[in-house]
mmCIF file of C-alpha atoms and ligand atoms in Angstrom:
data_model
loop_
_atom_site.group_PDB
_atom_site.id
_atom_site.type_symbol
_atom_site.label_atom_id
_atom_site.label_comp_id
_atom_site.label_asym_id
_atom_site.label_seq_id
_atom_site.Cartn_x
_atom_site.Cartn_y
_atom_site.Cartn_z
ATOM 1 C CA MET A 858 50.995 -72.994 9.029
ATOM 2 C CA GLN A 859 51.691 -69.473 7.282
ATOM 3 C CA LEU A 860 53.823 -66.773 8.610
ATOM 4 C CA LEU A 861 52.186 -63.373 8.518
ATOM 5 C CA ASP A 862 55.228 -61.560 7.503
ATOM 6 C CA GLY A 863 55.026 -57.854 8.843
ATOM 7 C CA LYS A 864 58.458 -56.886 7.302
ATOM 8 C CA LEU A 865 57.372 -57.948 3.697
ATOM 9 C CA VAL A 866 53.837 -56.213 3.850
ATOM 10 C CA SER A 867 55.502 -53.021 5.583
ATOM 11 C CA GLN A 868 57.989 -52.897 2.786
ATOM 12 C CA ALA A 869 55.173 -53.112 0.077
ATOM 13 C CA VAL A 870 53.493 -50.229 1.954
ATOM 14 C CA ARG A 871 56.385 -48.141 1.984
ATOM 15 C CA ASP A 872 57.254 -48.870 -1.790
ATOM 16 C CA ASP A 873 53.848 -47.696 -2.566
ATOM 17 C CA LEU A 874 53.990 -44.568 -0.527
ATOM 18 C CA ARG A 875 57.607 -43.937 -1.981
ATOM 19 C CA SER A 876 56.297 -43.912 -5.431
ATOM 20 C CA LYS A 877 53.343 -41.639 -4.433
ATOM 21 C CA VAL A 878 55.674 -39.111 -2.770
ATOM 22 C CA ALA A 879 57.713 -39.021 -6.063
ATOM 23 C CA VAL A 880 54.751 -38.108 -7.966
ATOM 24 C CA ARG A 881 54.035 -35.337 -5.615
ATOM 25 C CA LEU A 882 57.582 -34.166 -5.863
ATOM 26 C CA GLN A 883 57.075 -33.888 -9.521
ATOM 27 C CA GLN A 884 54.118 -32.075 -9.227
ATOM 28 C CA GLY A 885 55.711 -29.429 -7.251
ATOM 29 C CA ARG A 886 53.581 -30.310 -4.220
ATOM 30 C CA LYS A 887 54.716 -30.546 -0.557
ATOM 31 C CA VAL A 888 55.846 -34.097 0.841
ATOM 32 C CA PRO A 889 54.486 -35.506 3.977
ATOM 33 C CA HIS A 890 56.230 -34.212 7.068
ATOM 34 C CA LEU A 891 56.350 -35.940 10.416
ATOM 35 C CA ALA A 892 57.382 -34.065 13.613
ATOM 36 C CA ALA A 893 58.628 -36.758 16.346
ATOM 37 C CA ILE A 894 59.028 -35.604 19.955
ATOM 38 C CA LEU A 895 61.340 -37.588 21.977
ATOM 39 C CA ILE A 896 61.684 -36.941 25.734
ATOM 40 C CA GLY A 897 64.615 -38.223 27.827
ATOM 41 C CA ASN A 898 67.073 -40.914 26.993
ATOM 42 C CA ASN A 899 64.805 -44.349 27.232
ATOM 43 C CA GLY A 900 66.602 -46.952 25.154
ATOM 44 C CA ALA A 901 63.443 -48.444 23.748
ATOM 45 C CA SER A 902 61.852 -45.220 22.991
ATOM 46 C CA GLU A 903 65.338 -43.866 21.232
ATOM 47 C CA THR A 904 64.980 -47.156 19.176
ATOM 48 C CA TYR A 905 61.159 -46.770 18.157
ATOM 49 C CA VAL A 906 61.484 -43.055 17.312
ATOM 50 C CA SER A 907 64.845 -43.406 15.284
ATOM 51 C CA SER A 908 63.280 -46.062 13.233
ATOM 52 C CA LYS A 909 60.225 -44.031 12.597
ATOM 53 C CA VAL A 910 62.483 -41.141 11.373
ATOM 54 C CA ARG A 911 64.604 -43.315 9.250
ATOM 55 C CA SER A 912 61.421 -44.655 7.769
ATOM 56 C CA CYS A 913 60.129 -41.444 6.834
ATOM 57 C CA GLU A 914 63.541 -40.419 5.178
ATOM 58 C CA GLU A 915 63.803 -43.692 3.278
ATOM 59 C CA ILE A 916 60.487 -42.995 1.262
ATOM 60 C CA GLY A 917 60.902 -39.293 0.779
ATOM 61 C CA PHE A 918 58.965 -37.896 3.824
ATOM 62 C CA ARG A 919 60.230 -35.045 5.630
ATOM 63 C CA SER A 920 60.759 -35.545 9.361
ATOM 64 C CA THR A 921 61.679 -33.483 12.316
ATOM 65 C CA LEU A 922 63.079 -35.117 15.514
ATOM 66 C CA ILE A 923 62.659 -32.803 18.478
ATOM 67 C CA ARG A 924 64.467 -34.151 21.372
ATOM 68 C CA LEU A 925 63.752 -32.815 24.943
ATOM 69 C CA PRO A 926 65.132 -33.357 28.327
ATOM 70 C CA ASP A 927 63.342 -35.444 30.644
ATOM 71 C CA ASP A 928 63.025 -32.847 33.389
ATOM 72 C CA ILE A 929 61.152 -30.595 30.814
ATOM 73 C CA SER A 930 58.115 -29.008 32.245
ATOM 74 C CA GLU A 931 54.545 -30.148 30.947
ATOM 75 C CA GLU A 932 53.978 -26.304 29.957
ATOM 76 C CA ALA A 933 57.071 -26.458 27.986
ATOM 77 C CA LEU A 934 56.275 -29.595 26.178
ATOM 78 C CA LEU A 935 52.986 -28.363 25.417
ATOM 79 C CA PHE A 936 54.488 -25.273 23.830
ATOM 80 C CA HIS A 937 56.575 -27.464 21.630
ATOM 81 C CA ILE A 938 53.437 -29.345 20.541
ATOM 82 C CA ASP A 939 51.650 -26.129 19.780
ATOM 83 C CA GLU A 940 54.467 -25.001 17.651
ATOM 84 C CA CYS A 941 54.054 -28.215 15.662
ATOM 85 C CA ASN A 942 50.484 -27.486 15.397
ATOM 86 C CA GLN A 943 50.916 -24.186 14.054
ATOM 87 C CA ASP A 944 53.480 -25.190 11.522
ATOM 88 C CA PHE A 945 51.648 -25.768 8.173
ATOM 89 C CA ASP A 946 54.420 -27.810 6.676
ATOM 90 C CA ILE A 947 54.023 -30.430 9.560
ATOM 91 C CA ASP A 948 51.215 -32.843 8.671
ATOM 92 C CA GLY A 949 51.673 -35.396 11.695
ATOM 93 C CA ILE A 950 52.807 -35.183 15.243
ATOM 94 C CA LEU A 951 53.816 -38.055 17.452
ATOM 95 C CA VAL A 952 55.001 -37.918 21.165
ATOM 96 C CA GLN A 953 56.889 -40.999 21.933
ATOM 97 C CA LEU A 954 55.454 -42.564 25.123
ATOM 98 C CA PRO A 955 55.959 -43.344 27.971
ATOM 99 C CA LEU A 956 56.340 -39.787 29.168
ATOM 100 C CA PRO A 957 58.139 -38.800 32.455
ATOM 101 C CA LYS A 958 55.962 -39.181 35.760
ATOM 102 C CA HIS A 959 55.592 -35.421 36.212
ATOM 103 C CA ILE A 960 53.717 -34.975 32.779
ATOM 104 C CA SER A 961 50.044 -35.852 31.949
ATOM 105 C CA GLU A 962 49.810 -38.224 29.122
ATOM 106 C CA GLN A 963 46.147 -37.092 28.635
ATOM 107 C CA LYS A 964 46.996 -33.333 28.339
ATOM 108 C CA VAL A 965 49.754 -34.124 25.931
ATOM 109 C CA ILE A 966 47.670 -36.392 23.602
ATOM 110 C CA GLU A 967 44.736 -33.684 23.824
ATOM 111 C CA GLY A 968 47.409 -30.943 22.909
ATOM 112 C CA ILE A 969 47.945 -32.269 19.522
ATOM 113 C CA PHE A 970 45.547 -31.044 16.624
ATOM 114 C CA VAL A 971 43.196 -33.890 15.759
ATOM 115 C CA GLY A 972 44.193 -33.305 12.003
ATOM 116 C CA LYS A 973 47.905 -34.168 12.875
ATOM 117 C CA ASP A 974 47.156 -36.798 15.490
ATOM 118 C CA VAL A 975 48.831 -39.481 13.435
ATOM 119 C CA ASP A 976 49.161 -41.759 16.437
ATOM 120 C CA GLY A 977 45.219 -41.801 16.632
ATOM 121 C CA PHE A 978 45.376 -41.373 20.567
ATOM 122 C CA HIS A 979 43.380 -37.997 20.746
ATOM 123 C CA PRO A 980 39.819 -38.773 22.378
ATOM 124 C CA GLU A 981 38.226 -37.200 19.300
ATOM 125 C CA SER A 982 40.176 -39.642 16.934
ATOM 126 C CA VAL A 983 39.149 -42.564 19.273
ATOM 127 C CA GLY A 984 35.553 -41.338 19.340
ATOM 128 C CA ARG A 985 35.560 -41.141 15.479
ATOM 129 C CA MET A 986 36.841 -44.706 15.156
ATOM 130 C CA VAL A 987 34.290 -45.921 17.618
ATOM 131 C CA GLN A 988 31.596 -44.440 15.618
ATOM 132 C CA GLY A 989 33.092 -45.652 12.120
ATOM 133 C CA LEU A 990 33.856 -42.120 11.017
ATOM 134 C CA PRO A 991 36.910 -41.368 8.966
ATOM 135 C CA ALA A 992 39.753 -41.027 11.456
ATOM 136 C CA PHE A 993 43.511 -41.865 12.311
ATOM 137 C CA LEU A 994 43.463 -45.243 13.590
ATOM 138 C CA PRO A 995 46.083 -45.970 16.002
ATOM 139 C CA ALA A 996 49.093 -47.337 14.357
ATOM 140 C CA THR A 997 49.496 -50.847 15.899
ATOM 141 C CA PRO A 998 45.702 -51.960 15.533
ATOM 142 C CA TYR A 999 45.768 -50.299 12.203
ATOM 143 C CA GLY A 1000 49.167 -52.169 11.119
ATOM 144 C CA ILE A 1001 47.225 -55.375 12.069
ATOM 145 C CA LEU A 1002 44.346 -54.676 9.964
ATOM 146 C CA LEU A 1003 46.678 -53.992 6.950
ATOM 147 C CA LEU A 1004 48.464 -57.375 7.643
ATOM 148 C CA LEU A 1005 45.060 -59.217 7.723
ATOM 149 C CA GLU A 1006 43.952 -57.441 4.607
ATOM 150 C CA HIS A 1007 47.033 -58.366 2.754
ATOM 151 C CA TYR A 1008 46.981 -61.872 3.495
ATOM 152 C CA ARG A 1009 42.956 -61.854 2.716
ATOM 153 C CA ILE A 1010 42.470 -63.543 6.177
ATOM 154 C CA GLU A 1011 38.673 -64.105 6.658
ATOM 155 C CA THR A 1012 37.374 -62.076 9.699
ATOM 156 C CA LYS A 1013 33.624 -62.010 9.127
ATOM 157 C CA GLY A 1014 31.848 -64.161 11.738
ATOM 158 C CA LYS A 1015 34.968 -65.102 13.477
ATOM 159 C CA HIS A 1016 35.450 -65.118 17.195
ATOM 160 C CA ALA A 1017 38.405 -62.833 17.967
ATOM 161 C CA VAL A 1018 39.926 -63.082 21.304
ATOM 162 C CA ILE A 1019 41.958 -59.974 22.433
ATOM 163 C CA ILE A 1020 44.173 -60.398 25.465
ATOM 164 C CA GLY A 1021 44.780 -56.858 26.813
ATOM 165 C CA ARG A 1022 42.547 -53.598 26.838
ATOM 166 C CA SER A 1023 45.125 -50.897 26.599
ATOM 167 C CA ASN A 1024 44.188 -47.619 24.885
ATOM 168 C CA ILE A 1025 46.979 -48.204 22.278
ATOM 169 C CA VAL A 1026 46.352 -51.870 21.391
ATOM 170 C CA GLY A 1027 43.921 -54.103 22.939
ATOM 171 C CA ARG A 1028 40.717 -51.870 23.118
ATOM 172 C CA PRO A 1029 41.102 -50.186 19.670
ATOM 173 C CA ILE A 1030 41.749 -53.508 17.865
ATOM 174 C CA SER A 1031 38.769 -55.112 19.664
ATOM 175 C CA ILE A 1032 36.691 -52.020 18.297
ATOM 176 C CA LEU A 1033 38.156 -52.410 14.768
ATOM 177 C CA LEU A 1034 37.741 -56.124 14.465
ATOM 178 C CA ASN A 1035 34.110 -55.694 15.760
ATOM 179 C CA ARG A 1036 33.096 -53.050 13.015
ATOM 180 C CA ASN A 1037 30.875 -53.812 10.116
ATOM 181 C CA ASP A 1038 33.701 -53.786 7.638
ATOM 182 C CA TYR A 1039 36.612 -55.820 6.200
ATOM 183 C CA PRO A 1040 38.735 -56.613 8.389
ATOM 184 C CA GLY A 1041 35.921 -56.805 10.956
ATOM 185 C CA ASN A 1042 32.512 -58.363 11.583
ATOM 186 C CA CYS A 1043 34.194 -60.424 14.366
ATOM 187 C CA THR A 1044 32.580 -61.459 17.565
ATOM 188 C CA VAL A 1045 34.946 -60.053 19.969
ATOM 189 C CA THR A 1046 35.767 -61.177 23.548
ATOM 190 C CA VAL A 1047 38.296 -58.690 25.405
ATOM 191 C CA CYS A 1048 40.510 -60.290 28.220
ATOM 192 C CA HIS A 1049 42.395 -58.533 30.725
ATOM 193 C CA SER A 1050 44.343 -59.443 33.974
ATOM 194 C CA HIS A 1051 40.754 -59.929 36.041
ATOM 195 C CA THR A 1052 39.684 -62.494 33.196
ATOM 196 C CA PRO A 1053 39.013 -65.899 34.831
ATOM 197 C CA ASN A 1054 39.201 -68.968 32.456
ATOM 198 C CA LEU A 1055 41.468 -67.344 29.962
ATOM 199 C CA LYS A 1056 42.702 -70.563 28.507
ATOM 200 C CA ASP A 1057 39.171 -71.717 27.967
ATOM 201 C CA ILE A 1058 38.291 -68.614 26.067
ATOM 202 C CA CYS A 1059 41.286 -68.661 24.070
ATOM 203 C CA LEU A 1060 40.548 -72.159 23.022
ATOM 204 C CA GLN A 1061 37.028 -70.922 21.525
ATOM 205 C CA ALA A 1062 39.106 -68.280 19.468
ATOM 206 C CA ASP A 1063 39.395 -68.175 15.627
ATOM 207 C CA ILE A 1064 41.693 -65.154 15.924
ATOM 208 C CA ILE A 1065 43.930 -64.430 19.034
ATOM 209 C CA VAL A 1066 45.449 -61.030 19.485
ATOM 210 C CA ALA A 1067 47.899 -61.178 22.275
ATOM 211 C CA ALA A 1068 48.801 -57.791 23.540
ATOM 212 C CA LEU A 1069 49.720 -58.014 27.241
ATOM 213 C CA GLY A 1070 53.344 -57.725 27.559
ATOM 214 C CA ARG A 1071 54.034 -60.936 29.055
ATOM 215 C CA PRO A 1072 56.741 -62.898 27.042
ATOM 216 C CA ALA A 1073 55.607 -66.370 25.761
ATOM 217 C CA PHE A 1074 52.383 -66.048 27.625
ATOM 218 C CA LEU A 1075 50.061 -67.822 25.022
ATOM 219 C CA THR A 1076 51.085 -71.501 24.847
ATOM 220 C CA GLY A 1077 49.957 -74.159 22.448
ATOM 221 C CA ASP A 1078 47.676 -75.710 24.984
ATOM 222 C CA MET A 1079 45.534 -72.493 24.725
ATOM 223 C CA VAL A 1080 45.273 -72.286 21.101
ATOM 224 C CA ARG A 1081 42.764 -74.332 18.958
ATOM 225 C CA GLU A 1082 43.737 -76.125 15.652
ATOM 226 C CA GLY A 1083 43.736 -73.790 12.850
ATOM 227 C CA ALA A 1084 43.576 -70.430 14.792
ATOM 228 C CA VAL A 1085 44.979 -67.082 13.368
ATOM 229 C CA VAL A 1086 47.448 -65.780 15.945
ATOM 230 C CA ILE A 1087 48.593 -62.182 16.144
ATOM 231 C CA ASP A 1088 51.535 -61.348 18.504
ATOM 232 C CA VAL A 1089 51.964 -57.748 19.502
ATOM 233 C CA GLY A 1090 54.131 -58.385 22.485
ATOM 234 C CA ILE A 1091 57.668 -56.674 22.422
ATOM 235 C CA THR A 1092 59.606 -57.372 25.582
ATOM 236 C CA ARG A 1093 63.286 -56.944 26.042
ATOM 237 C CA VAL A 1094 64.693 -59.881 27.723
ATOM 238 C CA PRO A 1095 68.522 -60.308 28.816
ATOM 239 C CA ASP A 1096 70.558 -62.211 26.315
ATOM 240 C CA SER A 1097 74.148 -62.348 26.749
ATOM 241 C CA SER A 1098 74.621 -63.934 23.268
ATOM 242 C CA LYS A 1099 73.519 -60.664 21.589
ATOM 243 C CA LYS A 1100 75.649 -57.706 21.139
ATOM 244 C CA SER A 1101 73.023 -55.434 22.624
ATOM 245 C CA GLY A 1102 72.584 -57.601 25.813
ATOM 246 C CA PHE A 1103 68.981 -58.488 25.128
ATOM 247 C CA SER A 1104 66.515 -59.944 22.774
ATOM 248 C CA ILE A 1105 62.894 -59.278 21.880
ATOM 249 C CA ARG A 1106 60.262 -61.790 22.929
ATOM 250 C CA GLY A 1107 56.743 -61.698 22.045
ATOM 251 C CA ASP A 1108 53.598 -62.639 24.070
ATOM 252 C CA VAL A 1109 53.301 -66.040 22.068
ATOM 253 C CA ASP A 1110 55.332 -69.051 22.629
ATOM 254 C CA PHE A 1111 55.982 -69.423 19.117
ATOM 255 C CA GLU A 1112 57.378 -72.941 19.466
ATOM 256 C CA THR A 1113 54.425 -74.472 20.924
ATOM 257 C CA VAL A 1114 51.645 -72.231 19.217
ATOM 258 C CA ALA A 1115 52.912 -72.109 15.537
ATOM 259 C CA PRO A 1116 52.356 -75.812 14.715
ATOM 260 C CA ARG A 1117 48.634 -75.427 15.781
ATOM 261 C CA CYS A 1118 47.939 -72.070 13.828
ATOM 262 C CA SER A 1119 46.846 -71.399 10.337
ATOM 263 C CA HIS A 1120 48.589 -68.086 10.415
ATOM 264 C CA ILE A 1121 51.034 -66.470 12.975
ATOM 265 C CA THR A 1122 53.085 -63.435 13.144
ATOM 266 C CA PRO A 1123 56.664 -63.839 14.057
ATOM 267 C CA VAL A 1124 58.465 -61.405 16.660
ATOM 268 C CA PRO A 1125 60.395 -59.734 15.658
ATOM 269 C CA GLY A 1126 59.143 -59.217 12.019
ATOM 270 C CA GLY A 1127 55.352 -59.268 12.646
ATOM 271 C CA VAL A 1128 53.338 -56.352 14.098
ATOM 272 C CA GLY A 1129 56.293 -54.301 14.809
ATOM 273 C CA PRO A 1130 57.127 -53.219 11.147
ATOM 274 C CA MET A 1131 53.484 -52.983 10.437
ATOM 275 C CA THR A 1132 53.062 -50.338 13.253
ATOM 276 C CA ILE A 1133 55.702 -48.142 11.431
ATOM 277 C CA ALA A 1134 53.796 -48.740 7.989
ATOM 278 C CA ALA A 1135 50.589 -47.733 9.509
ATOM 279 C CA LEU A 1136 52.074 -44.561 11.064
ATOM 280 C CA LEU A 1137 53.492 -43.636 7.492
ATOM 281 C CA MET A 1138 50.142 -44.226 6.130
ATOM 282 C CA ASN A 1139 48.557 -41.885 8.721
ATOM 283 C CA THR A 1140 51.094 -39.424 7.903
ATOM 284 C CA TRP A 1141 50.292 -39.397 4.153
ATOM 285 C CA GLN A 1142 46.699 -39.053 4.560
ATOM 286 C CA ALA A 1143 47.276 -36.141 7.077
ATOM 287 C CA CYS A 1144 49.353 -34.519 4.228
ATOM 288 C CA ILE A 1145 46.909 -35.205 1.312
ATOM 289 C CA ALA A 1146 43.885 -34.153 3.423
ATOM 290 C CA LYS A 1147 45.479 -30.542 3.069
ATOM 291 C CA ASP A 1148 45.490 -30.533 -0.833
HETATM 292 P P1 NAP B 1344 49.655 -52.285 28.760
HETATM 293 O O1 NAP B 1344 49.407 -50.905 28.559
HETATM 294 O O2 NAP B 1344 50.545 -52.500 29.928
HETATM 295 O O3 NAP B 1344 48.309 -53.228 28.813
HETATM 296 C C1 NAP B 1344 48.526 -54.737 29.029
HETATM 297 C C2 NAP B 1344 47.067 -55.387 28.926
HETATM 298 O O4 NAP B 1344 47.433 -56.593 29.329
HETATM 299 C C3 NAP B 1344 46.196 -54.642 30.239
HETATM 300 O O5 NAP B 1344 45.020 -54.497 29.690
HETATM 301 C C4 NAP B 1344 46.369 -55.914 31.156
HETATM 302 O O6 NAP B 1344 44.999 -56.011 32.001
HETATM 303 C C5 NAP B 1344 46.494 -56.909 30.377
HETATM 304 N N1 NAP B 1344 47.068 -58.212 30.856
HETATM 305 C C6 NAP B 1344 48.321 -58.206 31.799
HETATM 306 N N2 NAP B 1344 48.676 -59.234 32.228
HETATM 307 C C7 NAP B 1344 47.672 -60.084 31.917
HETATM 308 C C8 NAP B 1344 47.271 -61.507 32.230
HETATM 309 N N3 NAP B 1344 47.949 -62.153 32.996
HETATM 310 N N4 NAP B 1344 46.248 -62.007 31.503
HETATM 311 C C9 NAP B 1344 45.302 -61.246 30.842
HETATM 312 N N5 NAP B 1344 45.468 -59.832 30.399
HETATM 313 C C10 NAP B 1344 46.557 -59.433 31.167
HETATM 314 O O7 NAP B 1344 50.384 -52.830 27.377
HETATM 315 P P2 NAP B 1344 50.296 -52.305 25.801
HETATM 316 O O8 NAP B 1344 50.966 -50.962 25.805
HETATM 317 O O9 NAP B 1344 48.979 -52.556 25.278
HETATM 318 O O10 NAP B 1344 51.283 -53.241 25.279
HETATM 319 C C11 NAP B 1344 51.284 -54.669 25.182
HETATM 320 C C12 NAP B 1344 52.457 -55.251 24.520
HETATM 321 O O11 NAP B 1344 52.430 -54.891 23.299
HETATM 322 C C13 NAP B 1344 53.817 -54.866 25.255
HETATM 323 O O12 NAP B 1344 54.666 -55.875 25.098
HETATM 324 C C14 NAP B 1344 54.318 -53.686 24.423
HETATM 325 O O13 NAP B 1344 55.423 -53.589 24.198
HETATM 326 C C15 NAP B 1344 53.651 -54.243 23.028
HETATM 327 N N6 NAP B 1344 53.603 -53.081 21.869
HETATM 328 C C16 NAP B 1344 53.992 -53.512 20.721
HETATM 329 C C17 NAP B 1344 53.820 -52.661 19.595
HETATM 330 C C18 NAP B 1344 54.183 -52.975 18.243
HETATM 331 O O14 NAP B 1344 54.441 -52.193 17.465
HETATM 332 N N7 NAP B 1344 54.410 -54.249 18.173
HETATM 333 C C19 NAP B 1344 53.078 -51.524 19.816
HETATM 334 C C20 NAP B 1344 52.555 -51.201 21.109
HETATM 335 C C21 NAP B 1344 52.829 -51.919 22.226
HETATM 336 P P3 NAP B 1344 44.640 -54.867 33.086
HETATM 337 O O15 NAP B 1344 43.950 -53.827 32.033
HETATM 338 O O16 NAP B 1344 43.634 -55.539 33.718
HETATM 339 O O17 NAP B 1344 45.712 -54.353 33.786
#
């Protein structure tokens, strides 16, 4: 069994971007600039956004963190987004989800210019991805592709089973693994909460992407010998032994699944760091597209 080390691959992506940014600076060109909008004080969202902003700074990108109160109106939020749309220096905009209930996620996502949609959630970005046109790919699925590519995992002709069909992970990774490209050319089965016989389906999989948000859901008896297992899940579970009071659990029961796999991502240190690397890649692309 080989660990798919997201920390290591993410670091390689960042090192590459850092040297490219240094070259741009020498040439007197603008450096990539990400604007991150954070609404309210959700602990997990705070952690994700600060890690994205810190990652930008570490590699020489500019970043602007816009903090807004959780009682902000939808109209005021859309106004802030539009300011970022109009600001030439800003290349990428991300609005950290989830949003407060009174704000329409759809309106916010559609409020971002497609050329700055580095999260890849805008319907036009999604449509372009589905049609195989150049597009910003959603960060988590894109990060998974980068990981598969780095470890040269064969995907052509493989049966990929995706557990989860969300717009940010399950659905897009199902489309990307099914495209006529590498990584891709899989035969894909997408499972969800109404799928009967999930265990039987998983046992037919060469590649399993678990993205459902249920800690340790995928157990060893659901995985066939030699499968590649990608664990997207991030759930905070109470843990009194940690200073923070919680630890992070994935959707895969690592103890029982790892011995059966050919490759597996750890949690933490697998898909999480790759998501940030992919966001940085998208921001880089958004910047150089303006050259
Ligand atoms: P989500 O929007 O809640 O979607 C969960 C999906 O899993 C849904 O499609 C749901 O089916 C399906 N599901 C739930 N219970 C199931 C069950 N028992 N059997 C089969 N399918 C089931 O979640 P998400 O946003 O995709 O996130 C999934 C997990 O990934 C979460 O733990 C999240 O924190 C994590 N995540 C990690 C990263 C990262 O960077 N590593 C990024 C994003 C998300 P229905 O459609 O039928 O409800």
